[in-house]
Coordinates of C-alpha atoms and ligand atoms in Angstrom, one line a residue:
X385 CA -8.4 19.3 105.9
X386 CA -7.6 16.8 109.0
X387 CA -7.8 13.4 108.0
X388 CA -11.1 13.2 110.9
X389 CA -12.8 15.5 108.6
X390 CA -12.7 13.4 105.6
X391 CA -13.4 10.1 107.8
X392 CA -14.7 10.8 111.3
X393 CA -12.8 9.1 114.4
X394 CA -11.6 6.4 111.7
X395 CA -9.2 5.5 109.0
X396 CA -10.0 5.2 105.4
X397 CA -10.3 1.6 104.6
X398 CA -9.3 0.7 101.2
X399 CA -8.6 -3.0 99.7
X400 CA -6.1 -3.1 96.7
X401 CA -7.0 -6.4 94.8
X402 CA -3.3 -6.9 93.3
X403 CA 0.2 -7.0 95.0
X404 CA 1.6 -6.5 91.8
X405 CA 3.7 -2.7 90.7
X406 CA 0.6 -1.4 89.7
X407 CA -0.8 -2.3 93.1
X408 CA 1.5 -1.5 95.5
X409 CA 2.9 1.7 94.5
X410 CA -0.9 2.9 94.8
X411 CA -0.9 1.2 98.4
X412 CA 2.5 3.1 99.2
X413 CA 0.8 6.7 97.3
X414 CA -2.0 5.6 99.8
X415 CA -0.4 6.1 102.7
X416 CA 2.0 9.0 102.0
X417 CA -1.3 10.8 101.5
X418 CA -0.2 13.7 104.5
X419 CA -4.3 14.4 105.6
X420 CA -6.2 11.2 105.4
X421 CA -5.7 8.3 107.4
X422 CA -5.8 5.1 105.5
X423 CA -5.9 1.3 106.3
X424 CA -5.1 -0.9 103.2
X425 CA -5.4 -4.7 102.6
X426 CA -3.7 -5.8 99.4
X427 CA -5.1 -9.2 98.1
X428 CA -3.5 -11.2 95.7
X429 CA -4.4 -14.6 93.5
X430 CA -1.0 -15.7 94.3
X431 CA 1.3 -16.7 97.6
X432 CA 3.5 -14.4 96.6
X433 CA 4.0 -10.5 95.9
X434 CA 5.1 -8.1 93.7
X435 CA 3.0 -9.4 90.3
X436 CA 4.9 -9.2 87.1
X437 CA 8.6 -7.7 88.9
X438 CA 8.2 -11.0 90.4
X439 CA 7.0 -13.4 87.1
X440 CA 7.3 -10.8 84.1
X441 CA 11.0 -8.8 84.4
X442 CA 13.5 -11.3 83.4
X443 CA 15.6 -13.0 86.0
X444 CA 18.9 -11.7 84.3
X445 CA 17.5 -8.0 84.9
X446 CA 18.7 -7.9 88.3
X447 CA 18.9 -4.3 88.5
X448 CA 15.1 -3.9 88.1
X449 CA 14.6 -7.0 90.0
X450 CA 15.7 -4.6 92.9
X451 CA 12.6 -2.5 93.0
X452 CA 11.3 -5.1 94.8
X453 CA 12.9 -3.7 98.1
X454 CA 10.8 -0.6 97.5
X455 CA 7.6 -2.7 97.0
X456 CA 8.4 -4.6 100.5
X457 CA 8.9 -1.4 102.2
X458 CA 5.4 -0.8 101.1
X459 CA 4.1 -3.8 102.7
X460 CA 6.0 -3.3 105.7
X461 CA 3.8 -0.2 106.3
X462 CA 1.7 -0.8 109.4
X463 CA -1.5 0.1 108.0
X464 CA -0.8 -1.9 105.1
X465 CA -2.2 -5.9 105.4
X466 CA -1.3 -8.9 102.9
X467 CA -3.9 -11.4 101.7
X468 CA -2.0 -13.5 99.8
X469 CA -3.4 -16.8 98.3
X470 CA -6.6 -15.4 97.9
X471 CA -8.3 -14.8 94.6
X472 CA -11.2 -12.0 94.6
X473 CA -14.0 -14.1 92.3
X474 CA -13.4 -17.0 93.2
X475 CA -12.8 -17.5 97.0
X476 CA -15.0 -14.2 97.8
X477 CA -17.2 -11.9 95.2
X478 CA -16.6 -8.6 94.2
X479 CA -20.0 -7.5 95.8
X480 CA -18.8 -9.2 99.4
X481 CA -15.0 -7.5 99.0
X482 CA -17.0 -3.8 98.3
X483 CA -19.0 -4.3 101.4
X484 CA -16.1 -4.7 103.5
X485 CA -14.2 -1.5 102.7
X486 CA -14.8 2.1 102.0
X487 CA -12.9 1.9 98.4
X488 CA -11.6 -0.6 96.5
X489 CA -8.9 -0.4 93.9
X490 CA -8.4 -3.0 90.9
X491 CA -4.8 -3.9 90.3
X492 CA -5.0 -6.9 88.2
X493 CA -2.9 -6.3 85.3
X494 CA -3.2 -8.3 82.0
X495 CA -3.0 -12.1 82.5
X496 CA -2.9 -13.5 79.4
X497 CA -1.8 -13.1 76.1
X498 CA -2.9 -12.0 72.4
X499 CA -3.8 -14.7 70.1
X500 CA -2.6 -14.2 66.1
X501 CA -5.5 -16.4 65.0
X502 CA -3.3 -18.0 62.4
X503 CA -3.3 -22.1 61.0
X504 CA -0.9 -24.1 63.4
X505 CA -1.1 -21.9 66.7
X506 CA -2.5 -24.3 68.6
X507 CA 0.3 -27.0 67.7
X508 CA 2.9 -28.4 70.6
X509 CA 5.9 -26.2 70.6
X510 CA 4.0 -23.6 69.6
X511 CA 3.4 -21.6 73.1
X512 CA 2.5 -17.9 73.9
X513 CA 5.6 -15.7 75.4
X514 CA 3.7 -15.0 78.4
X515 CA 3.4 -18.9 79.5
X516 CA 7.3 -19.1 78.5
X517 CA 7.9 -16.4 80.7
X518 CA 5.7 -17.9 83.1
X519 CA 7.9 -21.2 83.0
X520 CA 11.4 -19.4 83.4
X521 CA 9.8 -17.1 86.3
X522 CA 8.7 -19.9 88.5
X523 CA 4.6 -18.9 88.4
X524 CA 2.8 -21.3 90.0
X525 CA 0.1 -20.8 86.9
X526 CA 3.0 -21.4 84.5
X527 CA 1.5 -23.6 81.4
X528 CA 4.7 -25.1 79.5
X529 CA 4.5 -28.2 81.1
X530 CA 7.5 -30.5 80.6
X531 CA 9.6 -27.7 78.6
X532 CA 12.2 -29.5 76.1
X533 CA 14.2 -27.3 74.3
X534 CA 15.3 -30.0 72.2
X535 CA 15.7 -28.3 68.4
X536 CA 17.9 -26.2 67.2
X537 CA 16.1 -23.1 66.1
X538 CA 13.2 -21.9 67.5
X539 CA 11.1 -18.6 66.6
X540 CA 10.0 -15.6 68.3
X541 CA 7.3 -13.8 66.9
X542 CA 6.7 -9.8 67.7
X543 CA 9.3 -6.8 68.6
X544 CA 8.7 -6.0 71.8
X545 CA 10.4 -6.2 74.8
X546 CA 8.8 -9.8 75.9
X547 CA 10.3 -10.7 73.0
X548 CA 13.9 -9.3 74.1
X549 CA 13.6 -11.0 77.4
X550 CA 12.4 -13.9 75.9
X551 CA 15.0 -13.9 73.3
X552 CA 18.2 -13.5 75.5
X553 CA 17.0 -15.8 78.2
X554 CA 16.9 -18.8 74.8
X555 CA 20.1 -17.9 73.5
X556 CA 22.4 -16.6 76.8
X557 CA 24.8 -19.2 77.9
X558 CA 24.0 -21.0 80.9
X559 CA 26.7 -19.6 83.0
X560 CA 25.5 -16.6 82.3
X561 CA 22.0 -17.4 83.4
X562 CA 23.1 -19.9 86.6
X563 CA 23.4 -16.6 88.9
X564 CA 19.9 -15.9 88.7
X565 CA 16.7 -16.6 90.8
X566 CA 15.5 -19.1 88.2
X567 CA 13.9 -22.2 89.6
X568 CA 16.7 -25.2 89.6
X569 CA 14.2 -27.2 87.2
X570 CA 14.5 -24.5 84.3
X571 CA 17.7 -24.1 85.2
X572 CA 18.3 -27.8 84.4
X573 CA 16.5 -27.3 81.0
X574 CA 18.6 -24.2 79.6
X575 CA 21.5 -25.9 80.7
X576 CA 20.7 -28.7 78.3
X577 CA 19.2 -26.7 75.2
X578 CA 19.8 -27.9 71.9
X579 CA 18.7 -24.2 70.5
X580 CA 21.3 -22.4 68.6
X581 CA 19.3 -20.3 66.9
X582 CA 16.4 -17.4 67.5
X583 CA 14.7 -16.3 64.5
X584 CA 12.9 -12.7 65.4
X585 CA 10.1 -12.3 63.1
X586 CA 8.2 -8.9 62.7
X587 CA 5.3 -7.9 61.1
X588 CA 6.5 -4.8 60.0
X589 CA 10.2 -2.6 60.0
X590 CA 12.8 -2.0 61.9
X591 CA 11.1 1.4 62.4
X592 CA 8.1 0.1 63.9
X593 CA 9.7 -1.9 66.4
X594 CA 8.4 -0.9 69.8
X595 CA 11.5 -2.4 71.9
X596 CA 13.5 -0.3 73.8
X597 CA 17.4 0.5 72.1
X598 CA 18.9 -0.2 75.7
X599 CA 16.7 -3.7 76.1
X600 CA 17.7 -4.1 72.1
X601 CA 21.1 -3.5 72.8
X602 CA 21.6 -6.2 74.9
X603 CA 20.7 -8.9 72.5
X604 CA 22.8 -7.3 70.0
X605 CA 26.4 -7.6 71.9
X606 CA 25.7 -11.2 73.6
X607 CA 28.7 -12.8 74.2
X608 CA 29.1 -15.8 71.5
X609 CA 26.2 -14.9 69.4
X610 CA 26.6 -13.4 66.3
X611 CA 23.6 -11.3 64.6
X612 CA 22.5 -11.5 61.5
X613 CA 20.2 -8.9 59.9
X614 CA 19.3 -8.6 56.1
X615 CA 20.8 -5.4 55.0
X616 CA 17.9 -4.8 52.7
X617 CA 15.4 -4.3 55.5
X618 CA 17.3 -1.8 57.1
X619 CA 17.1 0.5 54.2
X620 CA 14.3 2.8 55.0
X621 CA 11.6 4.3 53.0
X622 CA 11.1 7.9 53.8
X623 CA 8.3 8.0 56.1
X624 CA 10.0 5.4 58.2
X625 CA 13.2 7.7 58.3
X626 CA 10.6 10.8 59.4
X627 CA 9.7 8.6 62.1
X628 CA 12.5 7.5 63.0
X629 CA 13.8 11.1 62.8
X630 CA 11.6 12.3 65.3
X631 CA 11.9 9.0 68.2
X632 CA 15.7 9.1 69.7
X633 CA 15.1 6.0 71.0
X634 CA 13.9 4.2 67.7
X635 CA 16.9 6.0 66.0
X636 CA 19.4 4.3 68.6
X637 CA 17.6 0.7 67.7
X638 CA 17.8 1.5 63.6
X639 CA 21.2 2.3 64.2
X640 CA 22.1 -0.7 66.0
X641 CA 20.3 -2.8 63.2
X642 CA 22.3 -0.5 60.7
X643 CA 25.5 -1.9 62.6
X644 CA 24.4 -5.5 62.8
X645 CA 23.7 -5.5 59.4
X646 CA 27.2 -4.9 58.4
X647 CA 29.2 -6.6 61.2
X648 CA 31.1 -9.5 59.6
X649 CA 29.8 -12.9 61.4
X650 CA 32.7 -14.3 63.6
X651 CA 31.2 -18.2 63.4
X652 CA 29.9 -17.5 66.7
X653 CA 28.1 -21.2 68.6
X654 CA 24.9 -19.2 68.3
X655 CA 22.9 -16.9 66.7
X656 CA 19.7 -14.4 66.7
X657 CA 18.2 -13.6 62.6
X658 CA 16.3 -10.6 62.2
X659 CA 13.2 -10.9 59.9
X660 CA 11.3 -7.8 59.1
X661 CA 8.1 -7.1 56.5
X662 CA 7.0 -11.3 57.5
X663 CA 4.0 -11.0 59.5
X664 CA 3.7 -14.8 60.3
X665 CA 0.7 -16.5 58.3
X666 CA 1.0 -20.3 59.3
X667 CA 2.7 -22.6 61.9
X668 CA 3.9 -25.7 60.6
X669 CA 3.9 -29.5 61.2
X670 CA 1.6 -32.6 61.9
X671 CA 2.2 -33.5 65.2
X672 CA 4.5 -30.6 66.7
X673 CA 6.1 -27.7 65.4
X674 CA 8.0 -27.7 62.4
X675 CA 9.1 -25.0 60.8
X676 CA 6.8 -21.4 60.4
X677 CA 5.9 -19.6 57.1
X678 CA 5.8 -15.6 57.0
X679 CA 6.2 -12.7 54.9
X680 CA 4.4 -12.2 51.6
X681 CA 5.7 -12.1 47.8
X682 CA 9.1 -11.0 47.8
X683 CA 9.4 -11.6 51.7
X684 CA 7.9 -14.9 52.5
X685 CA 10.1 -17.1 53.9
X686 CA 9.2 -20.6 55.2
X687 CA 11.7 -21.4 58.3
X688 CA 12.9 -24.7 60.4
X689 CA 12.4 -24.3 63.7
X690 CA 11.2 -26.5 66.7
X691 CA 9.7 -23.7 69.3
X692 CA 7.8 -21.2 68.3
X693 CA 7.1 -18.5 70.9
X694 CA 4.8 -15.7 70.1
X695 CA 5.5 -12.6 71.8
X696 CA 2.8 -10.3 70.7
X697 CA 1.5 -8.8 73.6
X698 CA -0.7 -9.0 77.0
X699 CA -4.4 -8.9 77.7
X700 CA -6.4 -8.2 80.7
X701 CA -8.7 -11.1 81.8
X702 CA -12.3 -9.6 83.1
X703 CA -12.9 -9.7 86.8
X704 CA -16.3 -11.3 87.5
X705 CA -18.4 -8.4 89.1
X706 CA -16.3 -5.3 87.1
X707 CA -17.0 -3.6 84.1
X708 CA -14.2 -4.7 81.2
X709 CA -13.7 -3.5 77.7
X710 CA -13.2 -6.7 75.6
X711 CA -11.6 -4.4 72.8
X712 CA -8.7 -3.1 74.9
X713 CA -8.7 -5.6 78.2
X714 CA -9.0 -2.9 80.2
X715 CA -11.5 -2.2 83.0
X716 CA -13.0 1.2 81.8
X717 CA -12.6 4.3 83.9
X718 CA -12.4 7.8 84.0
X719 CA -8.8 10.1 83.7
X720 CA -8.8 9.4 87.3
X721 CA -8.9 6.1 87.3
X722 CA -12.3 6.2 88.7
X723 CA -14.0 2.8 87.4
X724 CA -16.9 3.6 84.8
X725 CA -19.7 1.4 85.2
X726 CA -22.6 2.4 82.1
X727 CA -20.4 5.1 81.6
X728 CA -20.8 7.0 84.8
X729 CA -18.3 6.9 87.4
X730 CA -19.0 4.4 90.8
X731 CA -18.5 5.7 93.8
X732 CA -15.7 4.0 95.6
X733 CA -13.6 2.2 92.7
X734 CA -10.8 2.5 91.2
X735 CA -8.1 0.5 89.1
X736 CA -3.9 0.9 88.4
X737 CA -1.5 -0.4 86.3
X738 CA -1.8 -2.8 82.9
X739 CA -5.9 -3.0 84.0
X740 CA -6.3 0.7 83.5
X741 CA -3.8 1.7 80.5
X742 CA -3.4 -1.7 78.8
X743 CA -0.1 -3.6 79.0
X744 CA 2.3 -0.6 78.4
X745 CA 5.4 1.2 79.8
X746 CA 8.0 -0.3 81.9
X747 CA 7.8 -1.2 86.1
X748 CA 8.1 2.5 87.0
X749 CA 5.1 3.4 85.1
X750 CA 3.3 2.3 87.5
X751 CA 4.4 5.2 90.2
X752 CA 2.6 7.7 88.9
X753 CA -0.3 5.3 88.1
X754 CA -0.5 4.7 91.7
X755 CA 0.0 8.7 93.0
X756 CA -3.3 9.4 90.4
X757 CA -5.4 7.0 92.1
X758 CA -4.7 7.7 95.3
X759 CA -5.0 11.7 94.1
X760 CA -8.7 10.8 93.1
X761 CA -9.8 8.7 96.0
X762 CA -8.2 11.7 98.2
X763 CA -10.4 14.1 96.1
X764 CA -13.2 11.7 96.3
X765 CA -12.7 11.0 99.9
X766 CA -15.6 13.2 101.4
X767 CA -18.0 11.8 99.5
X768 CA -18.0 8.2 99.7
X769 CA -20.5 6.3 100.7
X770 CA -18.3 5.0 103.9
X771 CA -19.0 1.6 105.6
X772 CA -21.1 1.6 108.7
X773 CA -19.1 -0.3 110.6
X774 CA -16.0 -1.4 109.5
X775 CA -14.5 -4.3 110.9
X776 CA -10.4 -4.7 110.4
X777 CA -11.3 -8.2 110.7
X778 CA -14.5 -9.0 108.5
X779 CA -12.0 -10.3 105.3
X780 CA -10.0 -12.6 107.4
X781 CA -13.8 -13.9 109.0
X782 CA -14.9 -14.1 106.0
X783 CA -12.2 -15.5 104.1
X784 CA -12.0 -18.1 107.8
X785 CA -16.0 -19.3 107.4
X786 CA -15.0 -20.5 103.9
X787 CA -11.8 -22.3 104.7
X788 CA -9.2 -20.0 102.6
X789 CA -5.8 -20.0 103.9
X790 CA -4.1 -16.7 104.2
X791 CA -0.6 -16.1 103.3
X792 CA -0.1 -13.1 105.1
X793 CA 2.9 -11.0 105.7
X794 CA 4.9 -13.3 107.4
X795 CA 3.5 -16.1 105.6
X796 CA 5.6 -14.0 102.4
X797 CA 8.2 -13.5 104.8
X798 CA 8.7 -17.2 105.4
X799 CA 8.8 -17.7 101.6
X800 CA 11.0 -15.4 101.1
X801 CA 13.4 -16.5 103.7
X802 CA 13.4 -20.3 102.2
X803 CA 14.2 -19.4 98.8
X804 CA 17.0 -16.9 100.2
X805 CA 18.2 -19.7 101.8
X806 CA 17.9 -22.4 98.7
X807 CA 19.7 -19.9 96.3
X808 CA 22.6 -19.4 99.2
X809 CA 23.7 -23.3 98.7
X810 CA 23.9 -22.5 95.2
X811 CA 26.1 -19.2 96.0
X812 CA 23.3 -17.3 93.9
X813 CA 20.9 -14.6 95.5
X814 CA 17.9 -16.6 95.6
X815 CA 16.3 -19.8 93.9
X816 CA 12.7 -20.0 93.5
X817 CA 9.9 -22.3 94.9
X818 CA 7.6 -22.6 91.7
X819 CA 4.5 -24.7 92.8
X820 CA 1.7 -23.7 94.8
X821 CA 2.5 -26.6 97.6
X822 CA 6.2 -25.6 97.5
X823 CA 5.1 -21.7 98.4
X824 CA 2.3 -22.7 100.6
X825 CA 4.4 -25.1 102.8
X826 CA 7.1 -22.5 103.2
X827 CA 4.9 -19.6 104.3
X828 CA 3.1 -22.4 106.7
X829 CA 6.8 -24.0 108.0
X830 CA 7.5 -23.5 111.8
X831 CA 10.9 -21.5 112.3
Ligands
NAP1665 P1 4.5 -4.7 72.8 O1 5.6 -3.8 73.1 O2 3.2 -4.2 72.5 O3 5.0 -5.5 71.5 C1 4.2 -6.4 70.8 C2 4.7 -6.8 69.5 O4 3.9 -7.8 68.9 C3 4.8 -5.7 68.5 O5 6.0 -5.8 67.7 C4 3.6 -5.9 67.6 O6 3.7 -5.5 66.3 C5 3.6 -7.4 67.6 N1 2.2 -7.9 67.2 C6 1.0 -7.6 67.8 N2 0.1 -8.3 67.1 C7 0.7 -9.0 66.1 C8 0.2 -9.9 65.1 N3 -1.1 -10.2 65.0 N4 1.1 -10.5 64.3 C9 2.4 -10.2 64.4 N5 2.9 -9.4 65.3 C10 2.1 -8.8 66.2 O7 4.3 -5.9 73.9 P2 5.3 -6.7 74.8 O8 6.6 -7.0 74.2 O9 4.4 -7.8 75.3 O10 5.6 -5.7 76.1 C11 4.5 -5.3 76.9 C12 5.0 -4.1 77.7 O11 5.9 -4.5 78.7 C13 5.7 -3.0 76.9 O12 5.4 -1.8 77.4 C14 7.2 -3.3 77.1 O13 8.0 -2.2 76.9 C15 7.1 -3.7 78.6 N6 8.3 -4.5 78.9 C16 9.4 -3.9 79.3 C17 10.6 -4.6 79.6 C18 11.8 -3.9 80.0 O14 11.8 -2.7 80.2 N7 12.9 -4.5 80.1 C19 10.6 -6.0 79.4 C20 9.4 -6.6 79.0 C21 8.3 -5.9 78.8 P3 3.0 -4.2 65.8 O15 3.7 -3.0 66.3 O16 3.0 -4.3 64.3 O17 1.6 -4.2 66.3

């Protein structure tokens, strides 16, 4: 089928709302799509691209940091358009972006962050991983304002790999850290923490931990930090050997454990504890965090600590004008990602990434996320309901009549250019702008 007979004497025109993974590797399936001919505009909240590569992997995980160059190839695609700085339900409606474009896919991922609804959560120092992570990425939303790391323990609750990352980036030393793209402000914090030790705290075993043994690993073998894990807890009943019989991966982390449990300490500067069976019931202190209770009978355990961070997972935020599942923070669909409004599918939408299949799988999940939408709007193609007349420029005049500043391609490019250049002084790759006047001066600076 030619791509005229799908869409006469036109391209498709698709808007991706989302220049995160989960968007951008469905604009980049878009367009490798050999029979139709497609136009995409990716819009994003933010100044800047690439979603959680760019504010969720950690800045010491250089090495996936570098998928970015495959995410700005996609953007470098003529046919595909950046609307940065513009947030869909707020500066235009759903309804408004729809009538523009012949499909629209939902890329938002899962902003915020699961709530353990116990006494004490609410207390200073006690702050969700995802606004921690926010802070040490440079997101202009970031919520820690004024970060002290002042005490010397602090807690991390959940065993996940947010709670790796967040982990490693509170107990690395500072020269390892210094060669990253972390904002000089955090920077300046690390290098004067007080914390000397992480206390991981799980609800349940070592055989229900859902990190990965290679993210593990590297928490387990940082240089001058000794681990300390509670022999008892890695003793295993036997359904928890069944399963961890039958998951290599869980096997390489319960081995690790195994090993950390009987390494001799070396009176390392620092250290990460291990705490399995405590699911945390209360966060202590008057004022500010002091210390956190968990576990029950024989494993309840009340600890000091200054920080606590609580790492126990993402949640989508609804979209104003999109149907969302409260229960799962997801925007319902079909196995296509077709969206599901009343439980039928709408013509026309779709959605990728964390806002389809929750907040799971690593960055390159998100590849085949992206080929299966743009396999169903391909199958879908001949039917839509296409726009009468299509104007490549009714977002931008839209977007113009209200006063909403674009950061556009080489708006990003501009960004990206400046904090290239900050991080050069510095002799480290990059150093990032972190408020939204810092990004949208450098995407508006004359060169
Ligand atoms: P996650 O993998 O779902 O882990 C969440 C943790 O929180 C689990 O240990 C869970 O325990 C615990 N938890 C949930 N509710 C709790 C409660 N009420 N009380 C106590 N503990 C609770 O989520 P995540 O760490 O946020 O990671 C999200 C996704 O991003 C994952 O797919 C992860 O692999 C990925 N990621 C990957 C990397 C990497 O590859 N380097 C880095 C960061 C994130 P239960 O099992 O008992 O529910």
């Amino acid at each position: 089928m030619s791509a005229d007979s799908v869409v006469p004497g036109r391209s498709l025109r698709v808007a991706v709302v989302g220049a995160g993974p989960g968007g951008l590797y469905t604009a980049g399936a878009l367009c490798m799509q050999k029979d139709v001919a497609v136009e995409v505009d990716v819009l994003d909240r933010l100044p800047a691209p690439f979603g959680l590569l760019r504010y969720g992997v950690a800045p010491d995980h250089l090495k996936m940091k570098s998928l970015a160059t495959g995410l700005q190839k996609v953007l470098d695609d003529p046919r595909v358009r950046l609307f940065g700085d513009v947030r869909v339900g707020d500066n235009l409606s759903v309804a408004e972006l729809r009538e523009c474009y012949d499909a629209v896919v939902y890329a938002i991922g899962a902003a915020t962050d699961r709530r353990l609804g116990i006494p004490g959560e609410d207390l200073p120092g006690s702050t969700s991983a995802t606004a921690f992570v926010n802070w040490y990425s440079g997101h202009p939303d970031q919520t820690v304002s004024g970060v002290e790391l002042d005490c010397s323990a602090a807690a991390v609750l959940g065993l996940g790999n947010v709670a790796v990352d967040v982990v490693r980036i509170l107990i690395r030393s500072i020269d390892e850290l210094r060669p990253t793209d972390m904002p000089d402000e955090v920077l300046d914090v690390l290098a004067a923490s007080k914390v000397t030790d992480v206390h991981v705290i799980g609800r349940r075993g070592p055989a229900d931990a859902k990190w990965t043994s290679k993210e593990f690993r590297e928490i387990c073998e940082l240089t001058g930090v000794d681990v300390v894990v509670n022999p008892d807890d890695v003793e295993l009943d036997e359904a928890a050997e069944a399963k961890v019989a039958g998951d290599k991966n869980l096997a390489r982390s319960v081995a690790l454990l195994k090993e950390c449990a009987q390494r001799p300490l070396t009176g390392a500067p620092r250290r990460i504890h291990f705490h399995f069976f405590a699911p945390p019931t209360e966060i202590l202190g008057a004022d500010r965090v002091e210390g956190i209770r968990a576990g029950k009978g024989e494993h309840e355990r009340t600890l000091e600590v200054g920080l606590v961070l609580r790492s126990v997972g993402y949640l989508g935020v609804e979209l104003t004008g999109v149907p969302f599942d409260a229960s799962t923070g997801t925007i319902p669909t079909d196995s296509g990602g077709r969206v599901l409004r009343d439980g039928a599918v709408s013509g026309g939408e779709y959605v990728a990434g964390w806002a389809r299949r929750g907040p799971t799988g690593v960055i390159g999940t998100n590849r085949p996320d992206g080929e299966l939408v743009s396999a169903s709007l391909r199958a879908d193609a001949a039917g839509l309901v296409l726009r009468p007349a299509p104007d490549p420029a009714a977002l931008h005049d839209l977007l113009g009549s209200r006063g909403v500043p674009i950061v556009d391609l080489s708006g990003w490019a501009k960004i990206d250019a400046a904090e290239v250049a900050r991080g050069a002084a510095q002799g480290r790759p990059r150093a990032k702008l972190s408020t939204y006047s810092q990004l949208r001066s450098a995407a508006r600076a004359e060169v």
